[in-house]
Each structure stands twice: as C-alpha cells, then as structure tokens.
mmCIF file of C-alpha atoms in Angstrom:
data_model
loop_
_atom_site.group_PDB
_atom_site.id
_atom_site.type_symbol
_atom_site.label_atom_id
_atom_site.label_comp_id
_atom_site.label_asym_id
_atom_site.label_seq_id
_atom_site.Cartn_x
_atom_site.Cartn_y
_atom_site.Cartn_z
ATOM 1 C CA MET A 1 8.393 23.056 14.703
ATOM 2 C CA SER A 2 6.357 19.941 13.083
ATOM 3 C CA MET A 3 4.709 19.630 10.242
ATOM 4 C CA PRO A 4 0.983 20.116 9.749
ATOM 5 C CA GLU A 5 -0.641 16.755 9.252
ATOM 6 C CA PRO A 6 -1.730 17.775 5.861
ATOM 7 C CA ARG A 7 1.575 18.218 4.569
ATOM 8 C CA ARG A 8 2.826 15.326 6.606
ATOM 9 C CA ARG A 9 0.623 12.395 4.996
ATOM 10 C CA SER A 10 1.651 13.827 1.673
ATOM 11 C CA ALA A 11 5.216 13.471 2.251
ATOM 12 C CA ARG A 12 4.256 10.118 3.240
ATOM 13 C CA ARG A 13 2.296 9.358 0.508
ATOM 14 C CA ASN A 14 5.398 10.476 -1.931
ATOM 15 C CA LEU A 15 7.835 8.457 -0.063
ATOM 16 C CA MET A 16 5.987 5.442 -0.672
ATOM 17 C CA ALA A 17 5.082 6.590 -4.034
ATOM 18 C CA GLY A 18 8.880 6.518 -4.855
ATOM 19 C CA LEU A 19 9.745 3.006 -2.929
ATOM 20 C CA ILE A 20 7.259 1.187 -5.218
ATOM 21 C CA ARG A 21 7.728 3.093 -8.080
ATOM 22 C CA TYR A 22 11.632 2.643 -7.899
ATOM 23 C CA ASP A 23 12.310 -0.220 -5.815
ATOM 24 C CA ARG A 24 14.462 1.677 -3.227
ATOM 25 C CA ILE A 25 14.743 5.111 -1.737
ATOM 26 C CA GLN A 26 16.917 6.531 1.051
ATOM 27 C CA THR A 27 15.325 8.729 3.478
ATOM 28 C CA THR A 28 15.504 9.431 7.390
ATOM 29 C CA GLU A 29 15.649 6.094 9.320
ATOM 30 C CA ALA A 30 12.773 7.308 11.198
ATOM 31 C CA ARG A 31 10.755 7.752 7.919
ATOM 32 C CA ALA A 32 11.475 4.958 6.390
ATOM 33 C CA ARG A 33 10.228 3.152 9.759
ATOM 34 C CA ALA A 34 7.268 4.952 9.626
ATOM 35 C CA ILE A 35 5.850 4.048 5.667
ATOM 36 C CA ARG A 36 6.964 0.600 6.005
ATOM 37 C CA SER A 37 4.055 -1.210 7.890
ATOM 38 C CA GLU A 38 1.650 1.387 5.012
ATOM 39 C CA VAL A 39 3.594 -0.008 1.844
ATOM 40 C CA GLU A 40 3.524 -3.767 3.365
ATOM 41 C CA LYS A 41 -0.429 -3.236 4.017
ATOM 42 C CA LEU A 42 -0.890 -2.105 0.367
ATOM 43 C CA ILE A 43 1.552 -4.579 -1.065
ATOM 44 C CA ASP A 44 -0.482 -7.387 0.605
ATOM 45 C CA THR A 45 -3.823 -5.934 -0.362
ATOM 46 C CA ALA A 46 -2.645 -6.252 -3.924
ATOM 47 C CA VAL A 47 -1.046 -9.538 -3.515
ATOM 48 C CA LYS A 48 -4.172 -10.720 -1.909
ATOM 49 C CA GLY A 49 -6.818 -9.162 -4.403
ATOM 50 C CA ARG A 50 -5.056 -10.816 -7.297
ATOM 51 C CA GLN A 51 -5.251 -14.486 -5.572
ATOM 52 C CA GLU A 52 -8.392 -14.200 -4.836
ATOM 53 C CA ALA A 53 -9.158 -12.824 -8.577
ATOM 54 C CA GLN A 54 -7.157 -15.675 -10.219
ATOM 55 C CA SER A 55 -8.400 -18.255 -7.279
ATOM 56 C CA TYR A 56 -11.995 -17.448 -9.082
ATOM 57 C CA LEU A 57 -11.182 -16.994 -12.169
ATOM 58 C CA LEU A 58 -10.026 -20.764 -11.989
ATOM 59 C CA SER A 59 -13.179 -21.735 -9.960
ATOM 60 C CA VAL A 60 -14.841 -21.665 -13.645
ATOM 61 C CA VAL A 61 -11.791 -22.044 -16.027
ATOM 62 C CA THR A 62 -9.403 -24.850 -14.650
ATOM 63 C CA ASP A 63 -6.678 -24.567 -17.162
ATOM 64 C CA GLU A 64 -4.458 -21.974 -16.093
ATOM 65 C CA ASP A 65 -3.476 -20.961 -19.802
ATOM 66 C CA LYS A 66 -7.001 -20.473 -20.684
ATOM 67 C CA ALA A 67 -7.749 -19.133 -17.926
ATOM 68 C CA ALA A 68 -4.452 -16.004 -18.209
ATOM 69 C CA GLN A 69 -5.914 -15.848 -22.051
ATOM 70 C CA VAL A 70 -9.837 -15.605 -21.382
ATOM 71 C CA LEU A 71 -8.852 -12.522 -18.801
ATOM 72 C CA ALA A 72 -6.403 -11.206 -21.106
ATOM 73 C CA PHE A 73 -9.162 -10.910 -23.582
ATOM 74 C CA ALA A 74 -11.762 -9.542 -21.439
ATOM 75 C CA ARG A 75 -9.387 -6.610 -20.551
ATOM 76 C CA ARG A 76 -9.780 -4.909 -23.722
ATOM 77 C CA GLY A 77 -13.507 -4.432 -23.344
ATOM 78 C CA ARG A 78 -17.218 -6.186 -22.514
ATOM 79 C CA PHE A 79 -18.106 -8.330 -25.051
ATOM 80 C CA SER A 80 -20.562 -11.222 -25.305
ATOM 81 C CA LEU A 81 -20.601 -14.176 -27.648
ATOM 82 C CA ASP A 82 -24.769 -13.207 -28.442
ATOM 83 C CA LYS A 83 -23.754 -9.683 -29.290
ATOM 84 C CA LYS A 84 -25.469 -8.516 -32.360
ATOM 85 C CA VAL A 85 -24.776 -5.231 -34.356
ATOM 86 C CA SER A 86 -28.132 -3.609 -33.981
ATOM 87 C CA SER A 87 -30.357 -2.610 -36.808
ATOM 88 C CA ASN A 88 -30.698 1.303 -38.149
ATOM 89 C CA GLU A 89 -34.255 1.127 -36.302
ATOM 90 C CA GLU A 90 -32.619 -0.109 -32.712
ATOM 91 C CA ARG A 91 -29.488 2.350 -32.788
ATOM 92 C CA ALA A 92 -32.323 5.220 -33.506
ATOM 93 C CA GLU A 93 -34.349 4.587 -30.393
ATOM 94 C CA LEU A 94 -31.146 4.104 -28.447
ATOM 95 C CA ASP A 95 -30.715 7.829 -29.947
ATOM 96 C CA LYS A 96 -27.348 6.523 -31.904
ATOM 97 C CA PRO A 97 -26.512 7.715 -35.470
ATOM 98 C CA PRO A 98 -27.166 5.091 -38.193
ATOM 99 C CA LEU A 99 -24.535 3.214 -39.931
ATOM 100 C CA THR A 100 -23.090 3.006 -43.349
ATOM 101 C CA ASP A 101 -22.938 -0.247 -45.235
ATOM 102 C CA LYS A 102 -19.546 0.287 -44.693
ATOM 103 C CA GLY A 103 -19.240 0.920 -41.331
ATOM 104 C CA ARG A 104 -22.103 -2.460 -40.486
ATOM 105 C CA ARG A 105 -19.640 -4.502 -42.481
ATOM 106 C CA PHE A 106 -16.262 -3.336 -39.985
ATOM 107 C CA LEU A 107 -18.627 -3.727 -37.071
ATOM 108 C CA GLU A 108 -20.090 -7.362 -38.063
ATOM 109 C CA ASN A 109 -16.378 -8.398 -38.633
ATOM 110 C CA LYS A 110 -15.387 -6.794 -35.402
ATOM 111 C CA LEU A 111 -17.573 -9.072 -33.328
ATOM 112 C CA LYS A 112 -16.882 -12.108 -35.392
ATOM 113 C CA ALA A 113 -13.025 -11.526 -35.085
ATOM 114 C CA ARG A 114 -13.281 -11.230 -31.428
ATOM 115 C CA ARG A 115 -15.863 -14.159 -31.413
ATOM 116 C CA GLU A 116 -13.281 -16.306 -33.443
ATOM 117 C CA GLU A 117 -10.841 -15.535 -30.572
ATOM 118 C CA LEU A 118 -12.535 -16.237 -27.703
ATOM 119 C CA LEU A 119 -13.792 -19.734 -28.926
ATOM 120 C CA ARG A 120 -9.934 -20.670 -30.158
ATOM 121 C CA ILE A 121 -9.007 -20.038 -26.866
ATOM 122 C CA ILE A 122 -12.490 -22.413 -25.420
ATOM 123 C CA GLY A 123 -13.872 -24.614 -28.546
ATOM 124 C CA ASN A 124 -17.107 -24.687 -26.594
ATOM 125 C CA GLU A 125 -19.866 -21.370 -26.684
ATOM 126 C CA ASP A 126 -21.601 -21.915 -23.713
ATOM 127 C CA GLU A 127 -18.042 -22.525 -21.510
ATOM 128 C CA ALA A 128 -16.489 -19.942 -23.426
ATOM 129 C CA GLU A 129 -19.206 -17.281 -22.541
ATOM 130 C CA GLU A 130 -19.490 -18.441 -18.899
ATOM 131 C CA ALA A 131 -15.109 -17.913 -18.718
ATOM 132 C CA LEU A 132 -15.387 -14.486 -19.578
ATOM 133 C CA GLN A 133 -18.642 -13.861 -17.518
ATOM 134 C CA ALA A 134 -15.547 -15.467 -14.412
ATOM 135 C CA ALA A 135 -13.238 -13.220 -16.217
ATOM 136 C CA TYR A 136 -15.416 -10.120 -15.671
ATOM 137 C CA GLN A 137 -15.926 -11.165 -12.002
ATOM 138 C CA ALA A 138 -12.392 -11.626 -11.270
ATOM 139 C CA MET A 139 -11.636 -8.245 -12.672
ATOM 140 C CA VAL A 140 -14.020 -6.812 -10.471
ATOM 141 C CA ILE A 141 -12.606 -8.319 -7.394
ATOM 142 C CA GLU A 142 -9.026 -6.807 -8.458
ATOM 143 C CA LEU A 143 -11.036 -3.833 -8.935
ATOM 144 C CA ARG A 144 -12.055 -3.281 -5.302
ATOM 145 C CA ALA A 145 -8.096 -3.843 -4.200
ATOM 146 C CA ARG A 146 -7.278 -1.141 -6.434
ATOM 147 C CA ARG A 147 -9.679 1.267 -5.558
ATOM 148 C CA HIS A 148 -8.900 0.508 -1.983
ATOM 149 C CA ILE A 149 -5.012 0.918 -2.553
ATOM 150 C CA LEU A 150 -5.667 4.049 -4.807
ATOM 151 C CA SER A 151 -7.636 5.534 -1.793
ATOM 152 C CA ALA A 152 -4.404 5.336 0.580
ATOM 153 C CA LEU A 153 -2.108 5.933 -2.805
ATOM 154 C CA PRO A 154 -3.432 8.134 -5.287
ATOM 155 C CA ASP A 155 -1.222 7.524 -8.277
ATOM 156 C CA GLU A 156 -2.424 5.312 -10.822
ATOM 157 C CA LEU A 157 1.151 4.138 -12.444
ATOM 158 C CA VAL A 158 2.660 2.950 -9.197
ATOM 159 C CA VAL A 159 -0.677 1.070 -8.431
ATOM 160 C CA LYS A 160 -0.303 -0.196 -11.541
ATOM 161 C CA LYS A 161 2.845 -1.648 -10.861
ATOM 162 C CA MET A 162 1.872 -3.116 -7.880
ATOM 163 C CA PHE A 163 -0.637 -5.434 -9.463
ATOM 164 C CA GLU A 164 1.357 -6.109 -12.554
ATOM 165 C CA GLU A 165 4.467 -6.585 -11.217
ATOM 166 C CA LEU A 166 4.438 -7.154 -7.150
ATOM 167 C CA ALA A 167 1.677 -8.876 -6.601
ATOM 168 C CA PRO A 168 3.061 -11.637 -9.091
ATOM 169 C CA ARG A 169 6.548 -11.456 -7.443
ATOM 170 C CA TYR A 170 5.446 -11.526 -3.617
ATOM 171 C CA VAL A 171 2.694 -14.784 -4.383
ATOM 172 C CA GLY A 172 3.228 -17.307 -1.466
ATOM 173 C CA ARG A 173 5.550 -14.493 0.500
ATOM 174 C CA PRO A 174 3.751 -13.882 4.353
ATOM 175 C CA GLY A 175 4.997 -10.209 4.245
ATOM 176 C CA GLY A 176 8.515 -9.151 4.772
ATOM 177 C CA TYR A 177 8.229 -7.613 1.427
ATOM 178 C CA THR A 178 10.937 -4.588 2.212
ATOM 179 C CA ARG A 179 14.016 -4.226 4.178
ATOM 180 C CA ILE A 180 15.468 -1.415 5.697
ATOM 181 C CA THR A 181 19.413 -0.559 5.507
ATOM 182 C CA LYS A 182 21.403 1.946 7.992
ATOM 183 C CA LEU A 183 23.775 4.465 5.721
ATOM 184 C CA GLY A 184 25.231 6.146 8.593
ATOM 185 C CA LYS A 185 24.582 9.961 9.415
ATOM 186 C CA ARG A 186 23.521 12.849 7.218
ATOM 187 C CA LYS A 187 25.747 15.638 7.089
ATOM 188 C CA GLY A 188 24.472 18.820 8.901
ATOM 189 C CA ASP A 189 22.061 17.663 11.470
ATOM 190 C CA ALA A 190 23.727 14.568 11.858
ATOM 191 C CA ALA A 191 19.815 12.577 11.411
ATOM 192 C CA ASP A 192 20.487 8.778 10.496
ATOM 193 C CA ILE A 193 19.809 7.946 7.225
ATOM 194 C CA ALA A 194 18.487 4.633 5.735
ATOM 195 C CA GLN A 195 17.877 2.602 2.598
ATOM 196 C CA ILE A 196 14.523 1.197 2.826
ATOM 197 C CA ALA A 197 13.979 -1.140 -0.533
ATOM 198 C CA LEU A 198 11.704 -3.673 -1.990
ATOM 199 C CA VAL A 199 12.990 -7.247 -1.024
#
C-alpha cells in the first residue's frame, strides 16, 4: 500500500531537513535519489541568493571588508544617520509614552554610539548612509531567497544553516553538492540502503 501524498511530502521534507542539519543521513537508495535533486536546487537558491545580495552590496561598497562590516551592522536593526530621538510632543502624536530625562539620555547615547560605529566603518556621512541603504537592500534580496526555500522546507534553523554555512562553502561550485554511497541491503526487506551526504 502506498503512502498518501501529504504524508509522503512530509517524509521527504524531514529527510531533506535531516540531510542539511546533519550533513549526512542513511535511508533507502530510492529515497536518497528522490530528495537529491530537491536538496541541490534549494542549496543552489541559497548560494545564488547570497551571491546576488553580496554583489549588489559590493556594487556600492567596493571594499569587501567594509561591506561585510556594514552588513553586520545593518542586520542589528533599522538605523539612519539622520535619526533623532523625538520630543515628547512628537511621541504623543504617535501614541507613544513620554520619555523621562534618563530614558531620553539613554536613547540619545544609543543613537550616538551606533552613529559613531557606522562612521568608524565608513568615514564620510553620505557614503555611510548610502552603504547602509545598500546593505538593507542586500538583506531584502537574501530574504527573497530565504522565503523561497522556507516555502519548500519550513524549518528556520535548516534555512539559517543553508545561508550561514552551506552558501559560503559552495560559492563558485556549479552544483553537485551531494553524494550518494550504497551501503548494501537492509535486513528484513532487503531494500537497498544508501548514505546521502553533503560534499
């Protein structure tokens, strides 16, 4: 008796997630072959999404080191050099609670520290602001690729690993991210067992 389609899809997703999470899994040869092309396509999407995001950022910030620093800065939340702590009157209009003097000083110091951090990476204010906007755009490009992968494989940790570990590992490699090794027959039903591993 064959497995119903939703259950088969779920089993396939679990195998794919396991392969990416642990770098290798053992399963039947048929299942290994069934998930191989899907996993390769998803890794390819991650690699291309990351490359596209990086090349966009590097088109604005040509120094790779500075580009990486600006991207790390941008990942910590929205910020702009012309951002100011709003007055209590402005906050009231936005239905935000008023700030105490201590709270205002804290926010002003936080903004000042972020501003100084960004200007340490890129000294010129206009260039720094432009670089930051490019970093946000690069994050949007990468996010599109992440969402595409999440729709096929809804597991945040697995997708995170694909972008942070696998995409950098496979940059410049045109596919062929997995290898299937035959391991012999399974006791009981004599099914062919294989290991599928990330190369």
